[in-house]
Coordinates of C-alpha atoms in Angstrom, one line a residue:
X1 CA 66.3 91.9 118.1
X2 CA 69.2 89.4 117.7
X3 CA 69.2 86.0 117.2
X4 CA 70.6 84.8 120.8
X5 CA 68.4 87.4 122.5
X6 CA 65.4 85.7 120.6
X7 CA 66.0 82.2 122.1
X8 CA 66.9 83.6 125.7
X9 CA 63.6 85.3 125.7
X10 CA 61.8 81.7 125.3
X11 CA 61.5 80.2 128.7
X12 CA 58.6 77.9 127.4
X13 CA 60.1 76.9 123.8
X14 CA 59.6 73.2 122.7
X15 CA 62.9 71.3 121.6
X16 CA 62.4 68.4 119.4
X17 CA 65.2 66.0 118.8
X18 CA 64.9 64.8 114.9
X19 CA 66.7 62.0 113.9
X20 CA 64.7 60.8 110.7
X21 CA 66.6 60.4 107.2
X22 CA 69.4 62.5 108.7
X23 CA 72.7 61.0 110.1
X24 CA 73.0 64.1 112.6
X25 CA 70.5 64.9 114.9
X26 CA 68.8 68.0 115.0
X27 CA 67.2 70.2 117.5
X28 CA 64.3 72.3 116.6
X29 CA 63.8 75.6 118.0
X30 CA 60.3 77.4 117.3
X31 CA 60.2 81.3 117.5
X32 CA 57.5 83.0 119.6
X33 CA 57.8 86.0 117.6
X34 CA 57.7 85.9 113.8
X35 CA 60.9 86.9 112.0
X36 CA 61.9 87.4 108.3
X37 CA 65.2 86.9 106.4
X38 CA 65.9 90.1 104.3
X39 CA 68.1 88.9 101.2
X40 CA 69.3 92.4 100.4
X41 CA 72.0 91.8 97.8
X42 CA 71.7 89.2 94.8
X43 CA 72.4 85.6 96.7
X44 CA 72.7 82.3 95.4
X45 CA 71.5 79.5 97.7
X46 CA 69.1 76.5 97.8
X47 CA 66.3 75.5 100.2
X48 CA 66.5 71.9 101.2
X49 CA 63.6 69.5 102.2
X50 CA 62.4 69.9 105.9
X51 CA 61.5 66.0 106.3
X52 CA 64.8 64.5 105.4
X53 CA 66.9 67.6 105.6
X54 CA 69.4 66.6 102.8
X55 CA 67.2 66.8 99.5
X56 CA 67.6 70.2 97.6
X57 CA 64.0 71.5 96.5
X58 CA 65.2 74.6 94.4
X59 CA 68.2 76.5 93.5
X60 CA 68.1 80.3 93.7
X61 CA 70.4 82.5 91.8
X62 CA 70.6 86.2 92.2
X63 CA 67.8 86.2 94.6
X64 CA 66.6 89.1 96.3
X65 CA 63.7 89.4 98.7
X66 CA 62.0 88.8 101.9
X67 CA 61.5 85.3 103.1
X68 CA 59.7 84.4 106.5
X69 CA 61.3 82.4 109.2
X70 CA 59.6 79.8 111.5
X71 CA 62.1 78.6 113.4
X72 CA 65.7 77.4 113.6
X73 CA 67.2 73.8 113.3
X74 CA 70.5 73.2 115.0
X75 CA 72.5 70.2 113.9
X76 CA 74.1 68.4 116.7
X77 CA 77.6 67.5 116.5
X78 CA 77.9 63.5 117.2
X79 CA 81.8 63.5 116.9
X80 CA 84.6 65.5 118.0
X81 CA 85.1 66.5 114.3
X82 CA 81.5 67.4 113.9
X83 CA 80.5 71.0 113.3
X84 CA 77.7 72.7 114.8
X85 CA 75.6 74.1 112.4
X86 CA 72.0 76.2 111.9
X87 CA 69.2 76.3 109.4
X88 CA 66.4 78.3 109.0
X89 CA 63.0 76.8 108.8
X90 CA 61.3 79.0 106.2
X91 CA 57.7 79.4 104.9
X92 CA 57.8 78.9 101.2
X93 CA 56.0 80.8 98.3
X94 CA 53.9 78.4 96.6
X95 CA 55.6 78.5 93.3
X96 CA 58.6 77.2 95.0
X97 CA 56.6 73.9 95.4
X98 CA 57.7 73.0 98.8
X99 CA 56.1 69.9 100.6
X100 CA 53.4 71.5 103.1
X101 CA 55.1 74.9 101.9
X102 CA 58.0 74.5 104.2
X103 CA 61.8 74.1 103.8
X104 CA 65.0 74.5 105.4
X105 CA 68.0 76.9 104.2
X106 CA 71.4 77.1 105.6
X107 CA 71.9 80.2 107.9
X108 CA 75.6 80.3 106.8
X109 CA 74.5 81.3 103.5
X110 CA 73.5 84.7 104.7
X111 CA 74.7 85.4 108.5
X112 CA 78.1 83.4 108.4
X113 CA 81.0 86.3 108.3
X114 CA 84.2 85.2 109.6
X115 CA 85.1 88.8 111.1
X116 CA 81.9 88.4 113.6
X117 CA 81.2 85.9 116.5
X118 CA 77.3 85.1 116.5
X119 CA 77.3 86.6 120.1
X120 CA 78.4 89.8 119.0
X121 CA 76.2 90.5 115.7
X122 CA 74.1 87.3 115.1
X123 CA 71.4 88.7 112.9
X124 CA 73.5 90.6 110.1
X125 CA 75.8 89.0 107.4
X126 CA 77.3 90.0 104.0
X127 CA 73.9 89.6 102.1
X128 CA 71.1 88.4 104.6
X129 CA 69.5 90.2 107.8
X130 CA 67.4 88.3 110.3
X131 CA 64.9 90.5 111.8
X132 CA 61.5 90.6 113.7
X133 CA 58.7 91.1 111.2
X134 CA 57.6 94.2 113.0
X135 CA 60.7 95.9 111.7
X136 CA 61.0 94.4 107.9
X137 CA 59.7 97.6 106.2
X138 CA 62.1 100.3 107.4
X139 CA 65.0 97.5 107.6
X140 CA 64.5 96.4 103.9
X141 CA 64.0 100.2 102.8
X142 CA 67.2 101.1 104.6
X143 CA 69.3 98.0 103.3
X144 CA 68.1 98.5 99.6
X145 CA 69.0 102.2 100.0
X146 CA 72.5 101.3 101.1
X147 CA 73.1 98.4 98.7
X148 CA 70.8 99.3 95.1
X149 CA 71.5 102.1 92.8
X150 CA 67.6 102.5 92.1
X151 CA 66.2 102.6 95.8
X152 CA 64.8 105.9 97.3
X153 CA 65.7 107.5 100.6
X154 CA 63.6 105.4 102.9
X155 CA 60.0 106.6 103.2
X156 CA 59.4 105.0 106.6
X157 CA 62.9 106.8 107.9
X158 CA 66.3 105.2 108.2
X159 CA 66.5 101.9 110.6
X160 CA 69.3 103.0 112.8
X161 CA 70.0 99.7 114.1
X162 CA 70.3 98.0 110.5
X163 CA 72.6 100.9 109.3
X164 CA 74.8 100.5 112.2
X165 CA 74.9 96.8 111.5
X166 CA 75.6 97.4 108.1
X167 CA 78.5 99.8 108.7
X168 CA 79.8 97.2 111.1
X169 CA 80.0 94.4 108.6
X170 CA 81.3 96.6 105.9
X171 CA 83.6 98.8 107.6
X172 CA 86.8 96.8 106.1
X173 CA 85.6 96.0 102.5
X174 CA 82.9 98.6 101.9
X175 CA 85.1 101.8 101.1
X176 CA 83.5 102.5 97.7
X177 CA 80.0 102.3 99.5
X178 CA 81.0 104.7 102.1
X179 CA 82.4 107.2 100.0
X180 CA 79.1 107.4 98.0
X181 CA 77.1 107.8 101.4
X182 CA 79.5 110.4 102.0
X183 CA 78.8 112.6 99.2
X184 CA 75.1 111.9 99.8
X185 CA 75.3 112.8 103.4
X186 CA 77.0 116.1 102.2
X187 CA 74.4 116.9 99.8
X188 CA 71.9 116.6 102.7
X189 CA 73.5 118.5 105.4
X190 CA 74.5 121.5 103.1
X191 CA 71.4 121.2 101.2
X192 CA 73.2 121.9 97.8
X193 CA 74.3 119.5 95.2
X194 CA 78.1 119.4 94.0
X195 CA 78.0 118.4 90.6
X196 CA 81.9 117.8 90.7
X197 CA 81.1 114.6 92.9
X198 CA 79.5 112.8 90.2
X199 CA 82.7 112.5 88.3
X200 CA 84.4 110.2 91.3
X201 CA 81.1 108.2 92.2
X202 CA 81.3 104.7 91.4
X203 CA 77.7 104.0 92.2
X204 CA 75.3 106.8 91.3
X205 CA 72.6 106.8 93.8
X206 CA 69.2 107.4 92.2
X207 CA 68.5 110.4 94.7
X208 CA 72.1 111.9 93.8
X209 CA 71.4 111.3 89.9
X210 CA 67.8 113.1 90.4
X211 CA 69.4 116.1 92.4
X212 CA 72.2 116.1 89.7
X213 CA 69.3 117.1 87.2
X214 CA 67.8 119.9 89.1
X215 CA 68.8 123.4 88.3
X216 CA 66.6 125.3 90.7
X217 CA 68.3 125.4 94.3
X218 CA 65.0 125.6 95.6
X219 CA 63.9 122.2 94.3
X220 CA 67.0 120.6 95.7
X221 CA 66.2 122.1 99.0
X222 CA 62.7 121.1 98.8
X223 CA 63.5 117.3 98.0
X224 CA 66.1 117.2 100.7
X225 CA 63.8 118.4 103.1
X226 CA 60.8 115.9 102.0
X227 CA 63.2 113.0 102.4
X228 CA 64.9 113.4 105.9
X229 CA 67.9 111.7 107.1
X230 CA 68.5 111.5 110.6
X231 CA 71.2 113.8 112.0
X232 CA 73.1 110.5 113.7
X233 CA 73.1 108.6 110.6
X234 CA 74.2 111.7 108.6
X235 CA 77.2 112.5 111.1
X236 CA 78.0 108.7 111.3
X237 CA 81.9 108.8 112.2
X238 CA 83.0 105.7 110.2
X239 CA 81.7 107.4 107.0
X240 CA 83.6 110.4 107.9
X241 CA 86.7 108.5 108.6
X242 CA 86.1 106.4 105.5
X243 CA 86.5 109.4 103.4
X244 CA 89.5 110.7 105.4
X245 CA 91.2 107.4 104.6
X246 CA 89.9 107.3 101.0
X247 CA 91.5 110.9 100.6
X248 CA 95.0 110.1 102.6
X249 CA 95.3 107.1 100.3
X250 CA 95.1 109.8 97.2
X251 CA 97.3 112.1 98.8
X252 CA 100.1 109.3 99.7
X253 CA 100.0 108.0 96.0
X254 CA 100.3 111.6 94.8
X255 CA 103.4 112.6 96.8
X256 CA 105.0 109.1 96.6
X257 CA 105.1 108.7 92.9
X258 CA 108.2 109.9 90.9
X259 CA 107.2 112.7 88.5
X260 CA 108.2 115.6 86.6
X261 CA 107.0 119.3 87.7
X262 CA 104.8 119.1 84.7
X263 CA 103.4 115.6 85.5
X264 CA 102.6 117.0 89.3
X265 CA 100.8 119.7 87.7
X266 CA 98.7 117.7 85.6
X267 CA 97.8 115.4 88.6
X268 CA 96.9 118.2 90.7
X269 CA 94.3 119.6 88.3
X270 CA 93.0 115.9 88.0
X271 CA 92.5 115.9 91.6
X272 CA 90.0 118.7 91.5
X273 CA 87.4 116.2 90.8
X274 CA 87.3 115.0 94.3
X275 CA 86.1 117.2 96.9
X276 CA 88.7 118.2 99.2
X277 CA 91.7 116.3 97.6
X278 CA 93.2 119.4 95.9
X279 CA 92.7 121.7 98.7
X280 CA 94.5 119.2 100.9
X281 CA 97.2 118.8 98.4
X282 CA 98.0 122.4 98.0
X283 CA 97.6 122.9 101.8
X284 CA 100.6 120.1 102.3
X285 CA 102.4 121.4 99.2
X286 CA 102.5 124.8 100.7
X287 CA 103.5 123.7 104.3
X288 CA 106.2 121.7 103.0
X289 CA 108.3 124.0 100.4
X290 CA 109.1 127.9 100.2
X291 CA 107.3 130.0 97.6
X292 CA 107.8 133.5 96.2
X293 CA 105.4 135.6 94.1
X294 CA 105.7 135.4 90.1
X295 CA 104.1 137.5 89.2
X296 CA 103.9 140.1 91.8
X297 CA 100.6 141.0 93.1
X298 CA 99.4 144.7 93.2
X299 CA 101.6 146.7 95.9
X300 CA 98.1 147.8 97.6
X301 CA 97.4 144.0 97.7
X302 CA 100.6 142.6 99.2
X303 CA 103.0 145.4 99.7
X304 CA 106.8 144.6 99.4
X305 CA 105.9 141.4 97.8
X306 CA 108.9 141.2 95.8
X307 CA 111.0 140.5 99.1
X308 CA 108.9 137.7 100.3
X309 CA 109.4 134.2 100.8
X310 CA 106.2 132.2 101.6
X311 CA 106.8 129.3 104.1
X312 CA 104.4 127.7 106.6
X313 CA 104.9 130.5 108.9
X314 CA 103.5 133.5 107.2
X315 CA 100.8 131.9 105.1
X316 CA 97.8 129.8 106.1
X317 CA 95.0 127.9 104.3
X318 CA 91.9 127.2 106.0
X319 CA 89.5 124.7 104.3
X320 CA 86.0 125.7 104.6
X321 CA 84.6 123.5 102.0
X322 CA 85.4 122.1 98.7
X323 CA 86.4 124.9 96.5
X324 CA 86.1 127.3 99.2
X325 CA 89.4 127.9 101.3
X326 CA 90.5 130.9 103.4
X327 CA 93.7 132.4 102.6
X328 CA 95.6 134.8 105.2
X329 CA 99.3 136.4 104.8
X330 CA 101.1 136.8 108.1
X331 CA 102.6 139.9 106.6
X332 CA 98.7 141.4 105.6
X333 CA 97.2 142.1 109.0
X334 CA 93.5 141.8 109.3
X335 CA 92.9 140.8 105.7
X336 CA 91.7 137.3 104.4
X337 CA 90.6 135.9 101.1
X338 CA 88.1 133.3 100.1
X339 CA 90.0 131.5 97.4
X340 CA 87.4 129.7 94.8
X341 CA 89.9 128.2 92.6
X342 CA 93.3 126.8 92.7
X343 CA 95.0 126.2 89.4
X344 CA 98.2 124.6 88.8
X345 CA 100.1 126.3 85.9
X346 CA 102.3 123.7 83.8
X347 CA 106.0 124.4 84.2
X348 CA 109.3 122.1 83.7
X349 CA 111.4 123.9 85.9
X350 CA 109.2 124.7 89.3
X351 CA 105.7 124.2 90.5
X352 CA 103.6 127.2 89.8
X353 CA 100.0 127.9 91.0
X354 CA 97.4 130.6 90.6
X355 CA 95.0 131.3 93.5
X356 CA 91.6 133.2 92.4
X357 CA 89.9 134.9 95.1
X358 CA 86.3 135.6 95.2
X359 CA 86.8 139.3 95.0
X360 CA 88.7 139.0 92.0
X361 CA 92.4 139.2 93.4
X362 CA 94.7 136.5 92.1
X363 CA 98.1 135.3 93.4
X364 CA 100.8 133.5 91.5
X365 CA 103.3 131.6 93.2
X366 CA 106.2 129.2 92.4
X367 CA 108.4 126.9 94.4
X368 CA 111.7 127.7 95.1
X369 CA 112.4 123.9 94.8
X370 CA 110.6 120.9 95.1
X371 CA 108.6 120.7 98.0
X372 CA 109.7 118.1 100.6
X373 CA 106.1 116.5 100.6
X374 CA 107.2 115.0 97.1
X375 CA 110.3 113.2 98.5
X376 CA 108.3 109.8 98.7
X377 CA 109.6 108.7 95.3
X378 CA 113.3 109.5 96.1
X379 CA 112.9 107.8 99.5
X380 CA 111.6 104.7 97.6
X381 CA 114.5 104.9 95.4
X382 CA 116.9 105.0 98.2
X383 CA 115.1 101.9 99.9
X384 CA 115.3 99.9 96.8
X385 CA 119.1 100.6 97.0
X386 CA 119.3 99.0 100.3
X387 CA 117.7 95.7 99.3
X388 CA 119.6 92.5 98.8
X389 CA 121.0 92.3 95.4
X390 CA 119.8 88.6 94.9
X391 CA 116.4 87.6 94.5
X392 CA 116.7 84.4 96.8
X393 CA 118.1 86.7 99.7
X394 CA 114.9 88.8 99.5
X395 CA 112.9 85.6 99.7
X396 CA 115.1 84.5 102.5
X397 CA 114.9 87.5 104.3
X398 CA 111.2 88.5 104.3
X399 CA 109.0 85.8 102.8
X400 CA 108.6 83.9 106.1
X401 CA 107.3 86.6 107.7
X402 CA 105.0 88.3 104.7
X403 CA 105.2 86.8 101.1
X404 CA 103.4 89.7 100.1
X405 CA 106.1 92.3 101.2
X406 CA 108.7 89.8 99.7
X407 CA 106.8 90.0 96.4
X408 CA 106.7 93.7 96.4
X409 CA 110.6 94.0 97.1
X410 CA 111.1 91.5 94.2
X411 CA 108.8 93.6 91.8
X412 CA 111.1 96.6 92.9
X413 CA 114.0 94.9 91.9
X414 CA 113.5 92.6 89.1
X415 CA 110.0 93.5 87.9
X416 CA 108.8 94.9 84.8
X417 CA 106.4 97.6 84.9
X418 CA 105.6 100.9 86.9
X419 CA 103.0 103.2 88.2
X420 CA 99.5 102.8 86.3
X421 CA 97.8 106.4 86.7
X422 CA 94.5 104.9 85.7
X423 CA 94.4 102.3 88.2
X424 CA 96.5 104.5 91.0
X425 CA 98.6 101.9 91.8
X426 CA 102.1 100.1 91.0
X427 CA 101.9 97.0 88.6
X428 CA 104.8 94.6 87.9
X429 CA 105.4 91.6 86.6
X430 CA 108.3 88.9 87.1
X431 CA 108.8 86.2 84.3
X432 CA 112.2 84.8 85.6
X433 CA 111.4 81.1 86.3
X434 CA 114.1 80.6 88.7
X435 CA 112.7 83.7 90.9
X436 CA 109.0 82.6 90.7
X437 CA 110.0 78.8 91.7
X438 CA 111.9 79.7 94.3
X439 CA 109.4 82.2 95.7
X440 CA 106.5 79.9 95.3
X441 CA 108.7 77.2 97.5
X442 CA 109.8 79.6 100.5
X443 CA 107.2 81.3 102.4
X444 CA 104.9 81.1 105.6
X445 CA 102.9 78.2 104.0
X446 CA 105.4 76.2 102.1
X447 CA 108.8 75.2 102.7
X448 CA 111.0 73.1 100.3
X449 CA 114.4 71.8 99.7
X450 CA 115.9 71.2 96.1
X451 CA 113.3 68.2 95.1
X452 CA 110.3 68.4 97.7
X453 CA 107.7 70.6 98.7
X454 CA 106.0 70.3 102.1
X455 CA 103.0 72.7 103.0
X456 CA 101.1 73.7 106.1
X457 CA 98.4 71.0 105.5
X458 CA 96.4 72.5 108.5
X459 CA 95.8 75.7 106.4
X460 CA 92.4 76.1 105.2
X461 CA 89.8 78.9 104.0
X462 CA 86.2 79.1 104.4
X463 CA 84.0 78.7 107.4
X464 CA 81.9 75.8 108.9
X465 CA 79.8 75.2 106.1
X466 CA 82.2 75.5 103.0
X467 CA 85.9 75.1 103.4
X468 CA 88.9 74.4 101.3
X469 CA 91.9 72.5 102.7
X470 CA 95.6 71.8 101.4
X471 CA 96.2 68.4 101.0
X472 CA 99.4 68.6 98.9
X473 CA 101.8 70.8 97.1
X474 CA 104.1 69.4 94.7
X475 CA 106.2 69.7 91.4
X476 CA 107.3 67.9 88.5
X477 CA 110.5 68.2 86.6
X478 CA 110.8 68.0 82.9
X479 CA 114.5 66.8 82.4
X480 CA 114.6 67.7 78.7
X481 CA 113.5 71.3 79.1
X482 CA 114.7 71.6 82.6
X483 CA 111.7 73.3 83.7
X484 CA 109.5 72.9 86.9
X485 CA 105.6 72.8 87.2
X486 CA 103.9 73.1 90.4
X487 CA 100.7 71.7 91.5
X488 CA 98.4 72.2 94.4
X489 CA 95.7 69.2 95.7
X490 CA 93.0 70.5 98.1
X491 CA 89.8 69.1 99.7
X492 CA 86.5 70.8 99.3
X493 CA 83.8 70.3 102.1
X494 CA 80.5 71.4 102.2
X495 CA 78.6 70.4 105.5
X496 CA 74.8 70.3 106.3
X497 CA 72.7 67.3 107.5
X498 CA 75.8 65.5 106.0
X499 CA 79.2 66.5 105.1
X500 CA 80.3 66.0 101.3
X501 CA 84.0 66.2 100.7
X502 CA 85.3 66.3 97.2
X503 CA 89.1 66.2 96.5
X504 CA 90.4 68.2 93.7
X505 CA 93.9 67.2 92.5
X506 CA 96.5 68.0 90.0
X507 CA 95.7 71.8 90.0
X508 CA 98.5 73.5 88.1
X509 CA 99.7 76.7 89.7
X510 CA 102.6 77.6 87.6
X511 CA 105.0 76.4 84.8
X512 CA 107.9 77.8 83.1
X513 CA 107.0 80.6 80.6
X514 CA 104.2 81.9 82.9
X515 CA 105.0 85.2 84.9
X516 CA 103.5 86.4 88.5
X517 CA 101.9 89.7 88.7
X518 CA 102.4 92.1 91.6
X519 CA 100.3 95.2 92.3
X520 CA 100.4 97.8 95.4
X521 CA 99.6 101.4 96.3
X522 CA 102.2 103.9 96.4
X523 CA 102.4 104.3 100.4
X524 CA 103.0 100.5 100.8
X525 CA 106.7 100.6 100.8
X526 CA 106.8 104.0 103.1
X527 CA 104.4 103.0 105.4
X528 CA 105.3 99.3 105.7
X529 CA 101.6 98.5 104.9
X530 CA 101.1 95.8 102.5
X531 CA 97.4 95.2 103.1
X532 CA 96.5 96.4 99.7
X533 CA 99.4 94.4 97.9
X534 CA 98.5 91.3 96.0
X535 CA 100.6 88.7 94.2
X536 CA 99.0 86.5 91.7
X537 CA 100.3 83.6 89.2
X538 CA 99.2 84.3 85.6
X539 CA 97.2 81.4 84.9
X540 CA 96.2 79.4 88.1
X541 CA 93.9 76.5 87.9
X542 CA 92.5 77.3 91.4
X543 CA 92.6 80.2 93.3
X544 CA 94.4 78.9 96.2
X545 CA 97.3 78.7 94.4
X546 CA 98.0 82.2 95.2
X547 CA 97.5 81.8 99.0
X548 CA 101.2 81.3 99.8
X549 CA 102.0 84.2 97.9
X550 CA 99.6 86.6 99.9
X551 CA 100.5 85.3 103.6

């Protein structure tokens, strides 16, 4: 049951207006149904004295557990610029030493997520879940399973509502977790464990680790049968689409990076570690190029093979599952092969592959020229050639709409670096002080002339409980060295019973001699998608320094 649904179902609740010790009026809303707050990831927060609503009782670091909630305190706005805030009234454990074993804590510490309104999804946040106590067991087990390596598959069954809420909150940031779940769910659906998946899992779940240690297929099937997962959860489309996006990004990078034939071959072999990636990569390669048999297959397998040019019109590859694809030739009717291995054969002059079938047949093919799917790197070169030759012109043309886009183009034109195969992205640095200074002073947030900097001082980051707002951007000029240094001043505000405001001044963002760093995936330029690009100063005193460069 959602938070506002709880309130709407309370026709006889008592509202108490409290003004003792607190400069804001508060409205207490008791709950008719017992609720709990499940803190399912390690969280930092503090509990506050219930009576004066401002004195801290205890600070928690890396806390996980379940906290009983008795009601909600609403801090009523008194002025136009006041914020409406909510605090849980909780039942303390005895070791917390709360007066009368009660305290309050900020609901925003757990449930404030800027991507959601409370009306849509009031109960769930980045690390806390507010739920009726009757559902706590299944909810806690589900959340532990989704977020903790050492958790078992829920013995009381998955809580579908919790699972869907978790998916919703994490769909834009939780790809690693989604991919891990994909491998786990595929294991449950197929009732077999693919050991290759261990190589790409960033978080090895306890259940997968256990299955990886089993050698008897019957033991694997028995474990899966005794730990059932609801089919609706196993087939969650967002888990499926997250894996597709994961694969597509790898494919984009694979095809958009400039490499030699030998480097492509090596990268292709590495892709075998990710289920479906190698199969999909080969499918795209064969569909975009022309191939011939070399050496030729036996005449009884493929007649007149020496006369055949393979194109997407006369051979097809259908992916059944990882490391198992169906191969058909249009010129060999009523015959198909199940290919268990696609192997790239290193060669400097052309791409060469060996396809090994389950029946022992082998097909050796080589490209007549580089398949068109690899023209991404060439397109990037062509695009780079169209960019303005002066850094100031790139900044003037692009930075006012997207500073990140301008940063990527500056990296291509003036940066030092290139593709990092380990991180699977481009990484550049720029150390020219004139370029960096002009770039910093001309973007969506900051506009400047030769001597002054003026920023968008309404720009802020945070939420109703904790906010950072820009106060001033400014520069200092060293006449002797003829060097600039740029700074930011900002105000940090925390709001609860009262708002505390702290001003932070003279935060140095950059000075001559320091660089900026730019990173982006291979597909960013060709797809005009700069969401994953990032531009950062080398040694900023505050993370806020980087904001103008990433708008």
